[in-house]
Amino acid sequence: MKNPLRKRVLRELVQDKGKYIALFLFLTIMIGFVSGFLVADGSMKTAYDNAFEKYNVEDGHFVLAMKANENLIEKLNEKDIKIYELFYKNKELDNGNVVRVYKNRQDINRASVLEGKLPTANNEIAIDRLYSENNNLSVNDTMKIGDKTYTISGLVALSDYTALFKNNTDTMLNANSFTIAVVTDEAFNDMNDGGLKYCYAWHNNNRNLSDKEKNDLTEDITEILVKNSVVTDIVQQLDNQAINFAGEDMGSDKSMVIWMLYIVMVVLAFVFAITIKSTIERESATIGTLRASGYTKGELIRHYLTLPIFVALVAAIIGNICGYTFMKEIIVKLYYHSYSLPTYETVWNTEAFILTTVIPCIIILVVNLLVLSSALSLPPLQFLRHELKKKKKNKAVKLPKFKFLTRFRIRIIIQNIPAYLTMFIGILLASIMLMFGMLMKPLLDNFKTEVINSKFADYQYILKVPVETKNENAEKYCVTVLKMGDSEDITVYGISDNSKYLTNLDLPEKSNEVIVSNGYMEKFSLKVGDTITLSEKFEGTEHKFKIAGSFDYAASLAMFMSNENFIKEFDLDKDYFTGYLSNDKIEDINEVYIASTITEKDLTVLADQLNDSVGTMLPMFGGFASMLYVLLVYLLAKIIIEKNAKSISMIKILGYTNREASKLYNRSTALVVLISLIISLPICYLSMKVIFFMFMQEMNGWITFYIAPWIYPAMLGIGIVCYAIVHMIQMRKIKKIPMAEALKNVE
């Protein structure tokens, strides 16, 4: 004989269709997004990992001041490596952007062609796909470099520039104003040698070296280069941001997304549990009758578990289908909008299926099983009498002598503490996501403003060799880069006394004292009087400095000393200088002698790139947070109304209007929502500050944490508007409660 309880499942689903449809849709969207993210992330990571062998990616590269002679190449080859010429020329375009031009790669760091073809004619050029997207360029468009115009033959992703870092020491990639390009050998040779860099890549013959062995090999290569040539840069593959940044970012977001899924799942599991508990309270007499008729506690638990598990399972299946189709494509577009990645193929992800289907269902099963086991542990007689409390309270909580309506609302809140507590957790979670979606753009805008306000001059020239200029506004300065620990680069400036560009900088007289940037002090928790130890990038020579003060400079982690002390500290000629600071463009120095020119555009690249990379994703967080907020408040407010249906019916009999009934019940919920929103703001602030600090610790450089003042009232406003929508829905629900409801099941 079939279990007659099965017939009730469909009836309960139809009866509470509003609740289950809302939960189903939210679960589907949430699981679909996470599944799509994991599938896209896994597929892109597979394509990225395979690219190392497919495109023969370098194991490192170095840049020399002059072309290497055969003797140096032979010495390097003795280290069981193969050396490849990888010369490039940095060229500035008319719009101020920089294009780094290489010859077509045949043997090392080959290109993935995403559209069009590699150049075959001398007037053709292939450029990075992401740069073309950001600058509205396409195949067959033209690009002018110097006095020559090239036709774009193809859009490519170079395997050694999956992230467009202009320099390995840069804080952030720059896909808006910097690009990589390849031309034919003849076209490359025809370009003037301005911006020419003698770059060489090496490839290890032994492909099974450990990371330690690779580090040791890099040290050996560095030692040979320092003894036999003037090396200006050397970067092994393990430290190359242009190669590794994208791959590291793909894995770093995974744990955050998974934890977000599980936190939301636990909250929704409690929503399911509260929904079921409300149903049990409503059907307590029926449950008592069934228990008295011989139905076991286990049979009733299985019955009430059926709907939550069914809804979660169907949502998980449909969510995964969405994840493998259009949701995956959304995430892929986000990746392609941030990085210069090669072509990919969708890869079946077993882990994604387990994480987004099996585990969420287990979470919902366990939470509901625990709640049901507790709720159904009472004897049948108590269910028949509607006595569902395990411990009877002798008397109600004594309240102060407030007005009647105020006391009534407080009673409603006390009676529904589990539902309101779940509501608070949901609102807090939604508020954190909403704040994250809202704070990034003003934070980056504030950082950009700080960088512009603290810049030295309109032009900052770094020269290959000291060259004099007749420009009277140009001021000489010195600069070098030292290492803080194993990874962080600190820019060290030697500034002229009484500088006309850094007028607010009070340089210390003692040779071992320096002024450091505010960001430097903030990131490493330093204070005036502390001693810091930095080392030279290649030689490893250590330098110790005492912090004499701080300076407001946001563009990089930096320290400042006088030119005289700089030359003394680094044992340089007394007439040595690195470049010029100037508010005017210097015209009388041949570009062959200019290593780089730093303008306002270069200083703000971090803010611009982050804004561009995350700008398309942030609205998703805001929309998702609003959905979560509305869903939770709607479901829990609905449960509270249904739970008190008889009381609402009774006060209608006593003469209260629908509006007055709404004031009693909906305003109680409104009060909890408002208190939850207010309490969540400082918690959100502290959470964001911790998360942001951890994020910046993993990056080079520093951005000061900032929340625009308008965000707090905006969050409250969004919360109130969302609740207003729920309030109108619940108002209709109260209107539908008939007066006859209070007369049913009267004992």
XYZ file of N, CA and C in Angstrom, residues 59 76 79-81 202 204 209 212-222:
57
model
N 61.629 30.434 -19.545
C 61.870 30.199 -18.125
C 62.421 31.447 -17.445
N 76.593 31.393 -20.877
C 75.235 31.121 -20.393
C 74.758 29.748 -20.840
N 75.247 26.613 -18.803
C 74.351 26.353 -17.671
C 73.157 25.479 -18.078
N 73.284 24.807 -19.220
C 72.233 23.901 -19.715
C 70.932 24.656 -20.004
N 71.088 25.830 -20.615
C 69.930 26.618 -21.057
C 70.138 27.015 -22.509
N 65.564 32.906 -21.831
C 66.218 31.601 -21.739
C 65.189 30.510 -21.490
N 65.094 26.437 -20.114
C 65.857 25.358 -19.481
C 65.773 24.085 -20.306
N 63.205 20.630 -13.408
C 63.830 21.313 -12.283
C 62.787 21.703 -11.238
N 63.305 25.384 -6.352
C 64.582 25.760 -5.726
C 65.710 25.690 -6.744
N 65.709 24.654 -7.565
C 66.755 24.518 -8.589
C 66.647 25.632 -9.634
N 65.414 26.028 -9.940
C 65.229 27.146 -10.877
C 65.750 28.443 -10.280
N 65.503 28.644 -8.980
C 66.023 29.840 -8.294
C 67.546 29.850 -8.293
N 68.155 28.693 -8.001
C 69.620 28.592 -7.988
C 70.186 28.875 -9.377
N 69.509 28.354 -10.410
C 69.956 28.581 -11.781
C 69.886 30.068 -12.133
N 68.799 30.736 -11.707
C 68.656 32.173 -11.965
C 69.770 32.954 -11.289
N 70.161 32.549 -10.081
C 71.260 33.217 -9.380
C 72.575 33.038 -10.136
N 72.786 31.831 -10.689
C 74.002 31.579 -11.481
C 74.015 32.449 -12.737
N 72.866 32.546 -13.401
C 72.765 33.371 -14.611
C 73.024 34.831 -14.265
N 72.445 35.290 -13.155
C 72.641 36.684 -12.717
C 74.110 36.963 -12.443
